[in-house]
XYZ file of C-alpha atoms in Angstrom:
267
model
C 0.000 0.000 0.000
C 1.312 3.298 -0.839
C 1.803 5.922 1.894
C -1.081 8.244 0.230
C -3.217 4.833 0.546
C -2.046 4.367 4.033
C -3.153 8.037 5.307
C -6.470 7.663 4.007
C -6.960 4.529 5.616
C -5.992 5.988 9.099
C -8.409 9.195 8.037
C -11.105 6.911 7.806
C -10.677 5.140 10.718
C -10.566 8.206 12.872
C -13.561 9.522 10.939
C -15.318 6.468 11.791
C -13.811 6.372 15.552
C -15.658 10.084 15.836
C -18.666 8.418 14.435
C -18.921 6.148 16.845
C -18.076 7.932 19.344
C -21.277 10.341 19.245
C -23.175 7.323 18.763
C -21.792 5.981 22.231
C -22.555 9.320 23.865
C -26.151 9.467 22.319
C -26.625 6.454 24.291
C -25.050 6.973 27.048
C -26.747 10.562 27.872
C -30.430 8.352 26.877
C -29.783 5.492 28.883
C -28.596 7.790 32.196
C -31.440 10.383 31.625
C -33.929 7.270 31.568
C -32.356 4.390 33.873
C -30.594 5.994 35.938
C -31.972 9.791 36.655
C -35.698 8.513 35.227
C -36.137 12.356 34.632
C -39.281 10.677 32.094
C -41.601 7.891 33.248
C -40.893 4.393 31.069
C -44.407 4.949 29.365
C -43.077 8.380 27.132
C -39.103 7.665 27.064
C -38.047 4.123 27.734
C -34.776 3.209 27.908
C -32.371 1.752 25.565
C -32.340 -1.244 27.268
C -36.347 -1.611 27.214
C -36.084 -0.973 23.556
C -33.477 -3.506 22.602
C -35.924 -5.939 24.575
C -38.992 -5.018 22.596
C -37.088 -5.085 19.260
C -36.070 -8.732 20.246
C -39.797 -9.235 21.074
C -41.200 -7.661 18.064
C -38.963 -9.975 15.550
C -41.317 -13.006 16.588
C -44.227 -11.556 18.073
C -47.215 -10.138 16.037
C -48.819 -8.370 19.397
C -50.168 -5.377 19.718
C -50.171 -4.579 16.032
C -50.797 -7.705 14.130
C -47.544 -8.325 12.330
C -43.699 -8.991 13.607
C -41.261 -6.325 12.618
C -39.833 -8.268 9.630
C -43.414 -8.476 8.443
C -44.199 -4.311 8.860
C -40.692 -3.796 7.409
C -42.008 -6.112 4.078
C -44.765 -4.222 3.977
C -43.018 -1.160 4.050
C -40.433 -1.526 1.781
C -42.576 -2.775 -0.987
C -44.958 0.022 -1.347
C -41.838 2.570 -0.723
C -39.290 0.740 -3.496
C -42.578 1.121 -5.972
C -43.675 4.228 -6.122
C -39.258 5.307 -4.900
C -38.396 3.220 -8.399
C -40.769 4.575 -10.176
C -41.131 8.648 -9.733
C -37.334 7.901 -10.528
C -37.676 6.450 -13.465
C -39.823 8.898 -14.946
C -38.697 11.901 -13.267
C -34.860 11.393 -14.253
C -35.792 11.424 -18.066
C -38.278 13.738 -18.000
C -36.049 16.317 -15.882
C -33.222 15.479 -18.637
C -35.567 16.454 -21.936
C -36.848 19.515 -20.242
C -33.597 20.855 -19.868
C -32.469 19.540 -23.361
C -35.465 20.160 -25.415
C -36.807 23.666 -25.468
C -40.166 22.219 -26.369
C -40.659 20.172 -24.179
C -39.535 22.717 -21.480
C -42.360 25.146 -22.724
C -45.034 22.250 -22.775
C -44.209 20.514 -19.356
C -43.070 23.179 -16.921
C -46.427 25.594 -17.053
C -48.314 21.989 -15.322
C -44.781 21.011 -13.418
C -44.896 24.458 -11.409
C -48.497 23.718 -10.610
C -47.998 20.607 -9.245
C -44.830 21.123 -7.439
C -46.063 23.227 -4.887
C -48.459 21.300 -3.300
C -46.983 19.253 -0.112
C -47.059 15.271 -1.136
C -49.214 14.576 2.205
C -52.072 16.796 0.316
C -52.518 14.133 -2.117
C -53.135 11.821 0.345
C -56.814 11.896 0.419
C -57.455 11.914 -2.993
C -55.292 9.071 -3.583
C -57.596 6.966 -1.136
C -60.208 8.091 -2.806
C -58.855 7.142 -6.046
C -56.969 3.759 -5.242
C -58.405 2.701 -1.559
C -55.934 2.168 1.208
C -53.785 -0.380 -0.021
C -50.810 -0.642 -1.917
C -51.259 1.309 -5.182
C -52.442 4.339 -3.348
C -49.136 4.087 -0.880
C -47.232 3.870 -3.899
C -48.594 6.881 -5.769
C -47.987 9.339 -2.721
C -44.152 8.113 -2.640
C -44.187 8.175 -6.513
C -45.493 11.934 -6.060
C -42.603 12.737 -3.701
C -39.859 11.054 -5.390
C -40.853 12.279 -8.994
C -40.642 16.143 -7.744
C -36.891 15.882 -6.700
C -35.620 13.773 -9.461
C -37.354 16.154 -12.098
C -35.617 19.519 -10.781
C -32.094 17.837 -9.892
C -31.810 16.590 -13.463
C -33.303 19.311 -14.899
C -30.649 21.552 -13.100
C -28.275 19.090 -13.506
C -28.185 19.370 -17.323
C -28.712 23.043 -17.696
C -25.109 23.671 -15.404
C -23.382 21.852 -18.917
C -20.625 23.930 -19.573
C -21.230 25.639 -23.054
C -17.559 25.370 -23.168
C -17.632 21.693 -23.477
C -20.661 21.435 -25.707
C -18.711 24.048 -28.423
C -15.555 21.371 -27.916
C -17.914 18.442 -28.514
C -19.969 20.050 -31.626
C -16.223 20.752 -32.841
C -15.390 17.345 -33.278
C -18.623 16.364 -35.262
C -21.218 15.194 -32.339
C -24.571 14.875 -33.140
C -27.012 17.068 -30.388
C -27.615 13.398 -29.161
C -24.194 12.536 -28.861
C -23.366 15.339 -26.887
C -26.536 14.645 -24.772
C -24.893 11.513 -23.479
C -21.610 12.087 -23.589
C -21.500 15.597 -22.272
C -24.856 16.660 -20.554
C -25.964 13.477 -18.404
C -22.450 12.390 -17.365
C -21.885 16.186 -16.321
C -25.351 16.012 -14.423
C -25.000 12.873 -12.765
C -23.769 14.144 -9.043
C -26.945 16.487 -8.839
C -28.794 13.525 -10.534
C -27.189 11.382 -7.153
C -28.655 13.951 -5.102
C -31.743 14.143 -6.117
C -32.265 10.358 -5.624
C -31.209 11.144 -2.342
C -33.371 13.719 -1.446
C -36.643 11.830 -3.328
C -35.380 8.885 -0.937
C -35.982 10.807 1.986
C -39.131 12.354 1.048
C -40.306 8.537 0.083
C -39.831 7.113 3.412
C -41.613 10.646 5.166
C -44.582 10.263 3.048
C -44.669 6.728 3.640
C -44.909 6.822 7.406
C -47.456 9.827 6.661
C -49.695 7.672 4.402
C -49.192 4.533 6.525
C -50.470 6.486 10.164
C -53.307 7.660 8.030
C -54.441 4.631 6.051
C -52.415 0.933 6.390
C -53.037 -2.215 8.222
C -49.647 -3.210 7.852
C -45.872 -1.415 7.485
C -43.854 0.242 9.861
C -45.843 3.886 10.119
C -49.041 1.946 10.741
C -46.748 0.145 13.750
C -46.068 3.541 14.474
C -49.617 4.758 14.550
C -51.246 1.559 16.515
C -48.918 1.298 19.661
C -48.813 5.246 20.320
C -52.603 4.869 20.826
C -51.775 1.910 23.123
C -49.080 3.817 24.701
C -46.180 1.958 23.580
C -43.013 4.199 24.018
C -40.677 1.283 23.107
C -42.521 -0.135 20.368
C -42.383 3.385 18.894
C -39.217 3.946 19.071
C -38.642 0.695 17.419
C -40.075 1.411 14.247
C -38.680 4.808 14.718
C -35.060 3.479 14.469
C -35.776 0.780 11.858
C -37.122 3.324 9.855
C -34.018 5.501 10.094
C -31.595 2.178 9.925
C -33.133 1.053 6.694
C -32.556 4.900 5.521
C -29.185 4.884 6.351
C -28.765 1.742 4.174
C -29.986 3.090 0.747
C -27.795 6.401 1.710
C -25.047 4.263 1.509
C -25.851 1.985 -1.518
C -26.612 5.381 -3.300
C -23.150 6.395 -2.436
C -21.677 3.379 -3.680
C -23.330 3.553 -6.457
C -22.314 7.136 -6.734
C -18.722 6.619 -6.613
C -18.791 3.533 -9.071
C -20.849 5.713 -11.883
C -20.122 9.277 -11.393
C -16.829 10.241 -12.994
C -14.813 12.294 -10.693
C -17.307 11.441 -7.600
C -16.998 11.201 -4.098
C -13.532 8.847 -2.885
C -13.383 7.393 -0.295
C-alpha cells in the first residue's frame, strides 16, 4: 500500500472512531437520563435497554399490532421501493428532456410548477379516494414525492453543462444526441445522485405519513397503533428501523455514486 493509501486509511478510521463515538454518547446521555436519573416515566421515554428488549420481542411476536417487525418492514419496503423506483424512473428522463429540449420545457413546466407546490401529504386523500388504502395508493404518494426531486435535480443538472464543453464536442462532429450523453448526463450525474437522495428521503416521510393515516400493515401503521396503546418502546422501534433502513440506501446510493459518477466522491 502506498503511503497516500495508508493516510487515508488511518483518516477513515478516525472519521469512523468520531462516528462512533457520538453514537456511544447518544446512548449513554439516553440510557442515564432514563435508567438511571428517570427524569421521564418508562411509558413516554423508555430506555435503551427496554427498547433492545422489545425489538427482540417484536422480531417473533405479532402483538399489539398484528404483524412482527420483519413483516411491517415487508410491507413497508414494498410500497416505498414502488412508487421510490418509479417517480425515478420517470422523473430522471423527463427532468433530462426539459432541460435539453426547449419544447418540451415550454409544454411541461407551465403543469410542473403547478404541481410542485403542493406538499405530497395533500394528495393523500385523494389518492384513497382514487386507489383505496392499499398498496397502489401508498405507492402513488411516494411516486409523487420522489418524482418532484428527481425532475428539478436533473433538470438543473443538465442546464449547469458547460457551453464550453458542448462548443468542444460540436467541434469534433457530435450529433445534439451525442453530446446529450456524452456531455450533458455524465456532467449532471452528481446532482442527478442527489436528487435520488433527497426523493429517498421524502419517500420514506410520506410513507410513514400515508401509513399512520391509512395501512393495516408497514412500519408507520406500527407507528400509529402502539402510540394509541401507549407503547413508548414499540415506537421507538419502528422509529429506528425506519431511520436504519434509511441509512442503508444512503449508503448503496453512495456506492453507487462513486462507481458511476466520474470524478465522484472517494473514499
Amino acid at each position: 500500500m502506498t503511503e497516500l493509501g495508508k493516510q487515508k486509511t488511518k483518516t477513515n478510521r478516525k472519521l469512523l472512531l468520531i462516528s462512533i463515538c457520538s453514537l456511544c454518547v447518544f446512548f449513554g446521555v439516553w440510557y442515564i437520563a432514563t435508567a438511571v436519573m428517570h427524569l421521564m416515566p418508562d411509558y413516554a421515554l423508555p430506555s435503551p435497554v427496554q427498547v433492545v428488549k422489545a425489538f427482540i420481542y417484536k422480531l417473533a411476536n405479532t402483538t399489539p399490532d398484528g404483524g412482527t417487525l420483519f413483516q411491517h418492514i415487508a410491507a413497508s419496503l414494498k410500497v416505498a421501493l414502488s412508487g421510490y423506483v418509479l417517480g425515478a424512473v420517470i422523473g430522471i428522463p423527463l427532468g433530462i428532456c426539459m432541460a435539453w429540449f426547449r419544447r418540451v420545457d415550454l409544454f411541461v413546466t407551465p403543469l410542473f410548477d403547478l404541481v410542485r407546490p403542493v406538499p405530497t401529504i395533500a394528495w393523500i386523500p385523494l389518492m384513497i379516494l382514487w386507489f383505496g388504502i392499499g398498496l397502489g395508493a401508498k405507492a402513488a404518494i411516494i411516486f409523487v414525492s420522489a418524482f418532484i426531486p428527481c425532475v428539478i435535480n436533473s433538470y438543473a443538472g443538465i442546464k449547469q453543462t458547460r457551453p464550453v464543453h458542448l462548443w468542444v464536442a460540436q467541434t469534433f462532429g457530435a450529433s445534439r444526441t451525442k453530446m446529450l450523453f456524452t456531455v450533458a448526463i455524465p456532467t449532471a450525474m452528481p446532482l442527478i445522485f442527489t436528487g435520488l437522495r433527497i426523493s429517498l428521503q421524502a419517500a420514506w416521510t410520506t410513507l410513514c405519513a400515508a401509513e399512520m393515516l391509512a395501512a393495516n400493515q408497514g412500519l408507520g401503521y406500527m407507528i400509529q397503533l402502539n402510540r394509541s396503546l401507549a407503547r413508548a418502546d414499540l415506537i421507538i422501534v419502528g422509529m429506528l428501523t425506519i431511520g436504519f433502513i434509511g441509512t442503508l440506501f444512503a449508503v448503496v446510493l453512495d456506492r453507487l455514486e462513486k462507481k458511476f459518477v466520474k470524478g465522484g466522491k472517494k473514499s
